[in-house]
PDB file of C-alpha atoms in Angstrom:
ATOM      1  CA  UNK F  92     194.185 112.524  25.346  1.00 39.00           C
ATOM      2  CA  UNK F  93     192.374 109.380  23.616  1.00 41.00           C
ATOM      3  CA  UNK F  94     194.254 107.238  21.146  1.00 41.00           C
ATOM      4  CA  UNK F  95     192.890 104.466  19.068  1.00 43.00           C
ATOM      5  CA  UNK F  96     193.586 100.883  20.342  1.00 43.00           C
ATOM      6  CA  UNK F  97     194.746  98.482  17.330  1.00 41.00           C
ATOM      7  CA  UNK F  98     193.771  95.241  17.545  1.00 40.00           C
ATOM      8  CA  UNK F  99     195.654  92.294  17.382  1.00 39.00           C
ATOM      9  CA  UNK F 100     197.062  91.064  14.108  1.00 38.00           C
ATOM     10  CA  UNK F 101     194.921  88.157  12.129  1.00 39.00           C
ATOM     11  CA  UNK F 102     191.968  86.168  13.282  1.00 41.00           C
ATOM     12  CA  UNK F 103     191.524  83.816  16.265  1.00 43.00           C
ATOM     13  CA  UNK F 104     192.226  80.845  16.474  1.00 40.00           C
ATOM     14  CA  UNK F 105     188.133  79.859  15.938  1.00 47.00           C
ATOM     15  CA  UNK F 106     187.547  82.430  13.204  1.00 45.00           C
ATOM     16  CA  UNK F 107     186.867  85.267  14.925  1.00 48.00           C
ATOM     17  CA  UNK F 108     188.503  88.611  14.010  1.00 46.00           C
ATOM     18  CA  UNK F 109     189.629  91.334  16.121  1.00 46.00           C
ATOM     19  CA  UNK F 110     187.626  94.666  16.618  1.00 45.00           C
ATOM     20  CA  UNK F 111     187.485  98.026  14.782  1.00 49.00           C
ATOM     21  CA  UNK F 112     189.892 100.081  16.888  1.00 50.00           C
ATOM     22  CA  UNK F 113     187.787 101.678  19.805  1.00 54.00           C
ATOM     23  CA  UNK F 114     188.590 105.148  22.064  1.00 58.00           C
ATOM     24  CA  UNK F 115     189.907 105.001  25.663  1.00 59.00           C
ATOM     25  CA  UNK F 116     190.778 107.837  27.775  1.00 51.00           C
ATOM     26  CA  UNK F 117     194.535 108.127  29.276  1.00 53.00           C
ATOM     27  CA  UNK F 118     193.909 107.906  32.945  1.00 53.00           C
ATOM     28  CA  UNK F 119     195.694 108.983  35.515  1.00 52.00           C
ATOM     29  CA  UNK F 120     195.385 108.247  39.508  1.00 46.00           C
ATOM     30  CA  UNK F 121     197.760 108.145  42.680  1.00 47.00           C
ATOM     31  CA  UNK F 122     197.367 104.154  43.559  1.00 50.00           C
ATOM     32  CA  UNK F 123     197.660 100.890  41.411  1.00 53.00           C
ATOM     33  CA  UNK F 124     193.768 100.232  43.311  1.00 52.00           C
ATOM     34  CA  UNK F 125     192.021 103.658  41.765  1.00 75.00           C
ATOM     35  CA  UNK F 126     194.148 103.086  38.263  1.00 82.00           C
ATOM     36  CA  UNK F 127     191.779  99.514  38.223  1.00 83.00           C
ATOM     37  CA  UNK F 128     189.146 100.920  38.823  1.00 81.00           C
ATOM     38  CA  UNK F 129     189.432 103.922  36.211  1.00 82.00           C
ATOM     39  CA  UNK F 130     190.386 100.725  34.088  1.00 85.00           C
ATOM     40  CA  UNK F 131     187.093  99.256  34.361  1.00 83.00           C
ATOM     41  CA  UNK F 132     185.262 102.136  33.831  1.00 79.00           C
ATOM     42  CA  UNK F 133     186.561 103.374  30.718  1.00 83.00           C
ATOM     43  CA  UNK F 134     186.239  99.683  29.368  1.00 84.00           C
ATOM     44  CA  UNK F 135     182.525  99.787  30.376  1.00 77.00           C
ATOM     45  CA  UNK F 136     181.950 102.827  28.568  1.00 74.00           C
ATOM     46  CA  UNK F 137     183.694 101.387  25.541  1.00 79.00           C
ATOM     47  CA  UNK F 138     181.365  98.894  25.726  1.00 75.00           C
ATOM     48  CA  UNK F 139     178.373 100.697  26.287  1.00 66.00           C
ATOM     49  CA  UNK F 140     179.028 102.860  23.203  1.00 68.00           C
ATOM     50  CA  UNK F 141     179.720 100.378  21.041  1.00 70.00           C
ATOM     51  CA  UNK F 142     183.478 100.790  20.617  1.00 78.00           C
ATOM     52  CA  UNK F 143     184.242  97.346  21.768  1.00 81.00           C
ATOM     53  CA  UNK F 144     182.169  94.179  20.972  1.00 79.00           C
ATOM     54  CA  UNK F 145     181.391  90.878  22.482  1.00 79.00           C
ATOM     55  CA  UNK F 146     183.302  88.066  20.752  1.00 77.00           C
ATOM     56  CA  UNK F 147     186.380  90.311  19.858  1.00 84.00           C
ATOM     57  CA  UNK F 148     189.623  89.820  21.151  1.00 89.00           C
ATOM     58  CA  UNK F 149     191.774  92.822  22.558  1.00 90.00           C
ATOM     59  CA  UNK F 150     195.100  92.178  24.495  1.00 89.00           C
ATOM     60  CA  UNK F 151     196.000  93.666  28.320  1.00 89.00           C
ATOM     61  CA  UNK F 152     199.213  95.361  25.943  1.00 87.00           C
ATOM     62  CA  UNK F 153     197.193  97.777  23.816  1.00 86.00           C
ATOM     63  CA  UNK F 154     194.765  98.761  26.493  1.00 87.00           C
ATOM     64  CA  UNK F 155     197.893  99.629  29.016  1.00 87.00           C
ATOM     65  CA  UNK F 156     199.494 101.609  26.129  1.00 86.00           C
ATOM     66  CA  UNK F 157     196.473 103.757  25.053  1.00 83.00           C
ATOM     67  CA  UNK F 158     195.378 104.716  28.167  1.00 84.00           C
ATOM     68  CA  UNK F 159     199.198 105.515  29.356  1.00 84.00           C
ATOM     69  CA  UNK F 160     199.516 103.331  32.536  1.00 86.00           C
ATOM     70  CA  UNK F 161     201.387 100.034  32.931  1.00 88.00           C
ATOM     71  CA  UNK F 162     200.452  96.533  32.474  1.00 89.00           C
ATOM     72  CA  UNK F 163     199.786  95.890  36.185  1.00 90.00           C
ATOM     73  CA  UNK F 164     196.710  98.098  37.015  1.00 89.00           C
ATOM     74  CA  UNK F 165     194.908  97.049  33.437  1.00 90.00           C
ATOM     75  CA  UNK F 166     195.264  93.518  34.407  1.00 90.00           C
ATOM     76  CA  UNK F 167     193.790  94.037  37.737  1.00 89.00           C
ATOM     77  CA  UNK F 168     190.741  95.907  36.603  1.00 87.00           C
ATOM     78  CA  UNK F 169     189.980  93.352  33.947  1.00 90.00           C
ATOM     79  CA  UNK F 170     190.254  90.421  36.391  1.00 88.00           C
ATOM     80  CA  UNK F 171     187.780  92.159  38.555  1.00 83.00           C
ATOM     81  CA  UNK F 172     185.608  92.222  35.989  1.00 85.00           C
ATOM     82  CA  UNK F 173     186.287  88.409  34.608  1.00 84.00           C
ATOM     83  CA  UNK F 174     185.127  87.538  38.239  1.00 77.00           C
ATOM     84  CA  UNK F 175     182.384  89.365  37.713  1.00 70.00           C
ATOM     85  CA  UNK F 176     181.768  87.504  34.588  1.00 72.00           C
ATOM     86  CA  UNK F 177     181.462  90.289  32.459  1.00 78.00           C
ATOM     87  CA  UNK F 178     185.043  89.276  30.104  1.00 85.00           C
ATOM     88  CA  UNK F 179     186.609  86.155  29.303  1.00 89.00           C
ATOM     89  CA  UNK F 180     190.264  85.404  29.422  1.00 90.00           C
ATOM     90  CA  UNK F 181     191.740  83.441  26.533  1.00 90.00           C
ATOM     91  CA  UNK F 182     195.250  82.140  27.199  1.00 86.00           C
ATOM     92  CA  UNK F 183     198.159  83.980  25.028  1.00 82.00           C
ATOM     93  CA  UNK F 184     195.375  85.265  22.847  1.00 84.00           C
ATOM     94  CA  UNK F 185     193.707  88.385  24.621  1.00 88.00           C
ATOM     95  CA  UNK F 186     190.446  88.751  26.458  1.00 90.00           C
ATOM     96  CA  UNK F 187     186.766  89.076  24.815  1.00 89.00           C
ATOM     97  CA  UNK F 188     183.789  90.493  25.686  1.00 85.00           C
ATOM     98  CA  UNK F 189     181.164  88.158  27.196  1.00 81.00           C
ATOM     99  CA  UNK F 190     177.720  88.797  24.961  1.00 78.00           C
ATOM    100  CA  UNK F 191     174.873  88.390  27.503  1.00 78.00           C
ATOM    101  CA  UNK F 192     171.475  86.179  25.921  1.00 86.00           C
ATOM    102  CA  UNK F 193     168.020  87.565  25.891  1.00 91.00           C
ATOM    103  CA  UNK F 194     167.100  85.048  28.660  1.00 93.00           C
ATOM    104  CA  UNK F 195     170.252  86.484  30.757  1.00 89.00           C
ATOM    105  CA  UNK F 196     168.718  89.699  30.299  1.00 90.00           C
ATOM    106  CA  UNK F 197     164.911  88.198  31.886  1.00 95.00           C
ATOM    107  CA  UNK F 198     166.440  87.018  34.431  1.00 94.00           C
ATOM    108  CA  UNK F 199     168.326  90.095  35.753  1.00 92.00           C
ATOM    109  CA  UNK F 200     165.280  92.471  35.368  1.00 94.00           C
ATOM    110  CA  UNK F 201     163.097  89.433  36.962  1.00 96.00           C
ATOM    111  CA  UNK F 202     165.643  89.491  39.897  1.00 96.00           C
ATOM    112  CA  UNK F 203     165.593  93.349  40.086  1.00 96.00           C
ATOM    113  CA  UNK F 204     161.651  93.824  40.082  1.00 97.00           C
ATOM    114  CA  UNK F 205     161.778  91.050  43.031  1.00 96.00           C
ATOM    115  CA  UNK F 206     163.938  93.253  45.011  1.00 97.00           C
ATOM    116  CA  UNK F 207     163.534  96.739  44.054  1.00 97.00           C
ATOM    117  CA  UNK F 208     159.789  97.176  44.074  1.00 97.00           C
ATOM    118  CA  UNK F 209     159.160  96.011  47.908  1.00 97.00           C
ATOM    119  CA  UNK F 210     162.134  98.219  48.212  1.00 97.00           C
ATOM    120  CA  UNK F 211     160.213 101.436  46.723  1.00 98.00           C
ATOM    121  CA  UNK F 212     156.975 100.345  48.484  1.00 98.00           C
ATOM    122  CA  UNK F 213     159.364 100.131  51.559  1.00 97.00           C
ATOM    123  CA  UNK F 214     161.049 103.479  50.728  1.00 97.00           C
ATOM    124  CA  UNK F 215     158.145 105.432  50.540  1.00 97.00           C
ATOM    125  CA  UNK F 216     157.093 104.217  53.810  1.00 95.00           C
ATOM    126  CA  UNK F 217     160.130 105.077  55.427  1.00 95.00           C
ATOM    127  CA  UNK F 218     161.343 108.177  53.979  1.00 95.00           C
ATOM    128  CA  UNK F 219     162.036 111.021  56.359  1.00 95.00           C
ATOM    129  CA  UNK F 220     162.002 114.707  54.420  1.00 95.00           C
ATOM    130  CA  UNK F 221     165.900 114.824  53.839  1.00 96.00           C
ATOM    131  CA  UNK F 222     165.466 111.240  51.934  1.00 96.00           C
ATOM    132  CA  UNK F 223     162.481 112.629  49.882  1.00 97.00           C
ATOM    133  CA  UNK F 224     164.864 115.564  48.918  1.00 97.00           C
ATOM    134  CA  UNK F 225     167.953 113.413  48.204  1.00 96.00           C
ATOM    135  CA  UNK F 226     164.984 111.630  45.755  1.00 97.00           C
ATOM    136  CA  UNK F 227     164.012 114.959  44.400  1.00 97.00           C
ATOM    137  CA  UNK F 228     167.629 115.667  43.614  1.00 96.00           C
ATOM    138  CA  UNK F 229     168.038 112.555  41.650  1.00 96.00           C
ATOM    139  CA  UNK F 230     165.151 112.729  39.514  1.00 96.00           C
ATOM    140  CA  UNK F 231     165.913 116.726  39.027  1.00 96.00           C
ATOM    141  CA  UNK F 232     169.473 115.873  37.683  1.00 95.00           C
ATOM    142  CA  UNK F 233     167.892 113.311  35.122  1.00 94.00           C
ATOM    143  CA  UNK F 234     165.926 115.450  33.745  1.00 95.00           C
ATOM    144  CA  UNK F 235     168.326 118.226  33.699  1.00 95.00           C
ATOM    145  CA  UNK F 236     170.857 115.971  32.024  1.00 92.00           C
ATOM    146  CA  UNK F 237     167.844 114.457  29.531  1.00 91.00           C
ATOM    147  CA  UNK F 238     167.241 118.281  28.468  1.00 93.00           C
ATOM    148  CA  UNK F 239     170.889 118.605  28.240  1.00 93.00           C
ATOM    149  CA  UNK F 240     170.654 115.333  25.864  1.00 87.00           C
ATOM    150  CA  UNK F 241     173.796 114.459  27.939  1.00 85.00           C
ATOM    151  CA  UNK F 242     173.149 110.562  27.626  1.00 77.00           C
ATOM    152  CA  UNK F 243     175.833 109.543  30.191  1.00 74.00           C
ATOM    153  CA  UNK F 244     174.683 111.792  32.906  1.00 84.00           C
ATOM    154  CA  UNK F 245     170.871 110.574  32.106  1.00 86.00           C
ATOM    155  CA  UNK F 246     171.974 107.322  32.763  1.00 82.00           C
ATOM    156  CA  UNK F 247     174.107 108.267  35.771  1.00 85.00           C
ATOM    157  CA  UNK F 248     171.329 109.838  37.653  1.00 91.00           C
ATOM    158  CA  UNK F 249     168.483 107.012  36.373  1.00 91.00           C
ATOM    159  CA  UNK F 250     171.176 104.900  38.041  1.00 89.00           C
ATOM    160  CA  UNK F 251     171.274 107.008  40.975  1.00 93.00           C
ATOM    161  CA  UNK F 252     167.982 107.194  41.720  1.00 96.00           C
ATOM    162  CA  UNK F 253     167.214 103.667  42.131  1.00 96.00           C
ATOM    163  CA  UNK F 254     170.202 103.385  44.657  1.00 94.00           C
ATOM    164  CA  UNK F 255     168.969 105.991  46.434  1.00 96.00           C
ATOM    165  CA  UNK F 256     165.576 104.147  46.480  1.00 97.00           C
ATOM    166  CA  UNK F 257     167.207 100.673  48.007  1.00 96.00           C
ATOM    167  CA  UNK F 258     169.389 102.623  50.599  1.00 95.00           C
ATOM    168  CA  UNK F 259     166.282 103.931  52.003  1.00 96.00           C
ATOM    169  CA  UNK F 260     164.539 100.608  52.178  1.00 96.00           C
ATOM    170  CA  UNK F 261     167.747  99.913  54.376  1.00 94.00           C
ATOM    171  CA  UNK F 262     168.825  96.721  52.698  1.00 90.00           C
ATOM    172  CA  UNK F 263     172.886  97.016  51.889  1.00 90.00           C
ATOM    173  CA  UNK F 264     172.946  93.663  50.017  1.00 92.00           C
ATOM    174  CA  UNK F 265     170.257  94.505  48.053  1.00 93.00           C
ATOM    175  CA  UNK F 266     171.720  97.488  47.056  1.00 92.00           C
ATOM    176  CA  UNK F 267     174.852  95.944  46.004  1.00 88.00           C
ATOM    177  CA  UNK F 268     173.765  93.005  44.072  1.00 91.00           C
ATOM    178  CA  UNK F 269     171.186  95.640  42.416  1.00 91.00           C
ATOM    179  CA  UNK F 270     174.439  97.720  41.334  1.00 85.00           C
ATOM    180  CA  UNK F 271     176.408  94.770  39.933  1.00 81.00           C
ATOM    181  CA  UNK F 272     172.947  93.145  38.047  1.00 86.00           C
ATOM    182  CA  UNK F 273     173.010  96.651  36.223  1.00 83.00           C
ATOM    183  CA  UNK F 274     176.602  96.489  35.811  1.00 73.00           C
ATOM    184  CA  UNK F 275     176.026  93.521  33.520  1.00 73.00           C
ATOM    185  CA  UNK F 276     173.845  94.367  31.188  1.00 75.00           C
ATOM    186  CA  UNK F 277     174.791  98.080  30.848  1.00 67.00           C
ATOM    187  CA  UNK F 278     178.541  96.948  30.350  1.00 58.00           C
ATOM    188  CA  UNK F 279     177.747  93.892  28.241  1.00 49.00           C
ATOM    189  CA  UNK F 280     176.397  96.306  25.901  1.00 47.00           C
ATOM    190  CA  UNK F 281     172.930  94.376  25.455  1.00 43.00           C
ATOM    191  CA  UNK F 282     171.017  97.999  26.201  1.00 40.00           C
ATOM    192  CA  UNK F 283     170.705 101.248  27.315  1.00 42.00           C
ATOM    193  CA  UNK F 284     167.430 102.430  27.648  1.00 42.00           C
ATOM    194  CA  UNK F 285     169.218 105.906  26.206  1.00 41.00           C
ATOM    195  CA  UNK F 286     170.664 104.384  23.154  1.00 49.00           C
ATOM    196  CA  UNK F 287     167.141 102.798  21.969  1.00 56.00           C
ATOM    197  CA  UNK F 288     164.774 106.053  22.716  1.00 64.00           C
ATOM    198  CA  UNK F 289     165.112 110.049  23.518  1.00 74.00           C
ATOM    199  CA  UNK F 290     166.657 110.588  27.056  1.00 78.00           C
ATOM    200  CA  UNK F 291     163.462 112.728  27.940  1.00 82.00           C
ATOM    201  CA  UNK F 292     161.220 109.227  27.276  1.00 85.00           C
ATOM    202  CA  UNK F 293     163.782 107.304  29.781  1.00 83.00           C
ATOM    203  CA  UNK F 294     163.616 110.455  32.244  1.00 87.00           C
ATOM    204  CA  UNK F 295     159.684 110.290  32.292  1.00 92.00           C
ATOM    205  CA  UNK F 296     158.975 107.260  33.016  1.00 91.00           C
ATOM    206  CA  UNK F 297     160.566 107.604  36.199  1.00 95.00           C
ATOM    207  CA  UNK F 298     157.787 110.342  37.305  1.00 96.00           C
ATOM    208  CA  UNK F 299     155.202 108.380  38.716  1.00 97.00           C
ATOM    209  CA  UNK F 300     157.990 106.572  40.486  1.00 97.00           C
ATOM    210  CA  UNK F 301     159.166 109.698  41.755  1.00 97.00           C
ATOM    211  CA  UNK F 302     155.862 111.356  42.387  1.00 97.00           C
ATOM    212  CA  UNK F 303     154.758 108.234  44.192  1.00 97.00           C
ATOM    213  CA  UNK F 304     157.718 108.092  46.686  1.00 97.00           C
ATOM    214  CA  UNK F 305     157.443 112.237  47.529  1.00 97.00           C
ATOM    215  CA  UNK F 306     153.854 111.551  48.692  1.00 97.00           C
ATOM    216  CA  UNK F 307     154.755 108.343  50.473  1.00 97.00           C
ATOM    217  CA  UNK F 308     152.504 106.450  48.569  1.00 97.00           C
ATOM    218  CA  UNK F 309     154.133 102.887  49.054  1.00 97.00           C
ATOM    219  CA  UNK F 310     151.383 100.526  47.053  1.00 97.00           C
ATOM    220  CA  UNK F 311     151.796 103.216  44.352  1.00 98.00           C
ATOM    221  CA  UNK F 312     155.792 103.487  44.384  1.00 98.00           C
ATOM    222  CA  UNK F 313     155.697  99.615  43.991  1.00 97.00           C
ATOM    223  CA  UNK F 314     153.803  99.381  41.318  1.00 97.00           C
ATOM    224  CA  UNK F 315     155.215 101.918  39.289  1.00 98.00           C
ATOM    225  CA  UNK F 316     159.051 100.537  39.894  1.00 98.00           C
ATOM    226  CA  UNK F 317     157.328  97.447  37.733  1.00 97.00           C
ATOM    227  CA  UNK F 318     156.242  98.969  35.165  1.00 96.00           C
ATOM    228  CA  UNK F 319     159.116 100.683  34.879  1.00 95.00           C
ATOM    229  CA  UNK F 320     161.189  97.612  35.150  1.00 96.00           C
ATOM    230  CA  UNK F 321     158.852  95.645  32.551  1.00 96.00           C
ATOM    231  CA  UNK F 322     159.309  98.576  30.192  1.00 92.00           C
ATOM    232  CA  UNK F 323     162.661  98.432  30.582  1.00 90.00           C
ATOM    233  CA  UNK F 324     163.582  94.372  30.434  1.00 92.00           C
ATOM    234  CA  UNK F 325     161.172  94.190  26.984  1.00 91.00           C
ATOM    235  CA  UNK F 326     163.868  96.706  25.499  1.00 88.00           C
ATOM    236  CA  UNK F 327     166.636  95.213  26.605  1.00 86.00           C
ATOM    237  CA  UNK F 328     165.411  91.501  25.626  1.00 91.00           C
ATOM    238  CA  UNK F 329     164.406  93.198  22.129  1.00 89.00           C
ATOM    239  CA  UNK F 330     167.834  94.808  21.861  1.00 82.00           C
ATOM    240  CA  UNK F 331     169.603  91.563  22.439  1.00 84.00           C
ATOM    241  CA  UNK F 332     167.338  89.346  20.237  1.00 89.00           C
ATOM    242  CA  UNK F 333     168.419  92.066  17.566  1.00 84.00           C
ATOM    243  CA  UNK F 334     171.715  91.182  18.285  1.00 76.00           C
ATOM    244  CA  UNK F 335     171.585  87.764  17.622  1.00 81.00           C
ATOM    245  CA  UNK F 336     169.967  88.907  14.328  1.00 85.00           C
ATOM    246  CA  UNK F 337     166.500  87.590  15.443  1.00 91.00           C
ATOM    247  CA  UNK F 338     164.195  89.600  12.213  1.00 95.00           C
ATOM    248  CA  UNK F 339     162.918  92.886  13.411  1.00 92.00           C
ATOM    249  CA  UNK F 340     158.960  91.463  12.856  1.00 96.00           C
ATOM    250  CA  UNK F 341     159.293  88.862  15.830  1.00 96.00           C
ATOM    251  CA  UNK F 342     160.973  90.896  18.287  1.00 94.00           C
ATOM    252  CA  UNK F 343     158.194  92.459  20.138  1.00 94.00           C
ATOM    253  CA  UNK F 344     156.450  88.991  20.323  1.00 96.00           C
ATOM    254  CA  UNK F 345     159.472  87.095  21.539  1.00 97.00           C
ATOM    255  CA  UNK F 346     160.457  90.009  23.945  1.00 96.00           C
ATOM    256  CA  UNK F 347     157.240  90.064  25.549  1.00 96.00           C
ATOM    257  CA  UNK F 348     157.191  85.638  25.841  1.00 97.00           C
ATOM    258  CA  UNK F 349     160.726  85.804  27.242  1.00 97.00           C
ATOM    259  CA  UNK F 350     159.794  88.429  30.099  1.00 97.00           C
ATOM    260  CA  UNK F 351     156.240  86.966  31.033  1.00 96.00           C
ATOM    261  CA  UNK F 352     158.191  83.593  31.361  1.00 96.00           C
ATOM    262  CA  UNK F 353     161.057  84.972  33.249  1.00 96.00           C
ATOM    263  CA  UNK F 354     159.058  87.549  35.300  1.00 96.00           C
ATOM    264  CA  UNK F 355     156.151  85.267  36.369  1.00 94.00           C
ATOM    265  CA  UNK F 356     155.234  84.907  39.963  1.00 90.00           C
ATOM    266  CA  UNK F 357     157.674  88.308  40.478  1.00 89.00           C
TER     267      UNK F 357
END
């Protein structure tokens, strides 16, 4: 069941007005822990389709009541993600969205290319056949979810895949602080690559990735995770430039100054 989530009454106290009433999911789960979690998730996806903004305010109350489970679990999921910086508490007023800035958005992407393309050069190195086909699967699924225009799946296996790729190149904290980077700027709402262009574009230009890691072609797997990543930070910066109302004419421009400044040397 899914219920609309009213906002608070009246504006902020600094002008700025509560949401449109967004969707959430009930959710239901056997410990306080998993209830967070399911918390966070459904708020992400909120996020990511637009049903909750940055700069809003929504209270810990109305998201505990639409999604039928107490106070307690909500609260806990949305602290994990204030410590993640993702939300901002304001004190007997709710919690808001944090909006992310074109330069935050460089400077992920620049930290991801740094670490995941020597980890697909590495990965391709060090792929045994049962890695290759865990790759395969991955990149299978995207596309079978990108034909299925299933834009949540797409993104769940384009997320995959690159997880896949920095487990094989056997660095852990890489992986990790690879997962949360995408965390941000998926759940902030800045982009996803499947909101701006047809899932079969975003499922593509992960073939020569792909392709490159089957035949254990390291210098080639590297430098097709960055031009994958540069595709993908120039949409993001351009989606959160439109966001900030920057006119449509400069975008491109300014995208592509922000990412050579942030990316250089990467």
């Amino acid at each position: 069941m899914t219920e609309r989530i009213r906002p608070p009454s009246g504006a902020a106290a600094d002008g700025r007005h509560p949401t449109d009433t967004p969707t959430l999911p009930a959710v239901t789960a056997t410990t306080q822990s998993s209830l967070a979690v399911q918390v966070m998730a459904a708020v992400r996806r909120a996020v990511m389709a637009g049903q909750m903004e940055p700069g809003r305010l929504y209270s810990v109350q109305q998201l505990a009541s639409v999604m039928n489970v107490s106070r307690s679990p909500v609260r806990e999921g949305l602290l994990r993600l204030g410590e993640a910086g993702l939300i901002r508490f304001h004190r007997n007023r709710g919690f808001e969205i944090v909006e992310v800035s074109p330069t935050d958005v460089a400077q992920i992407l620049a930290v991801r290319t740094a670490l995941e393309v020597p980890a697909a050069r590495r990965a391709a190195g060090l792929a045994q056949p049962p890695d290759l086909e865990r790759v395969r699967a991955q990149w299978e699924a995207m596309h079978a979810a990108a034909r299925a225009q299933d834009l949540e799946a797409t993104a769940g296996a384009d997320e995959g895949l690159h997880l896949v790729l920095l487990e094989l190149a056997g660095n852990e904290q890489a992986a990790r602080l690879v997962e949360r980077l995408r965390a941000t700027t998926s759940f902030l709402g800045v982009v996803t690559a499947t909101t701006l262009r047809p899932v079969g574009e975003l499922a593509g230009e992960h073939d020569a990735l792909v392709q490159a890691v089957l035949g254990q072609d390291g210098d080639a797997a590297g430098e097709a995770m960055r031009e994958h990543l540069a595709s993908t930070a120039e949409r993001q910066i351009g989606q959160a430039l439109r966001a900030r109302g920057t006119p449509e004419q400069d975008v491109p421009d300014l995208a592509g100054r922000i990412w050579r400044e942030a990316s250089a040397g990467y």
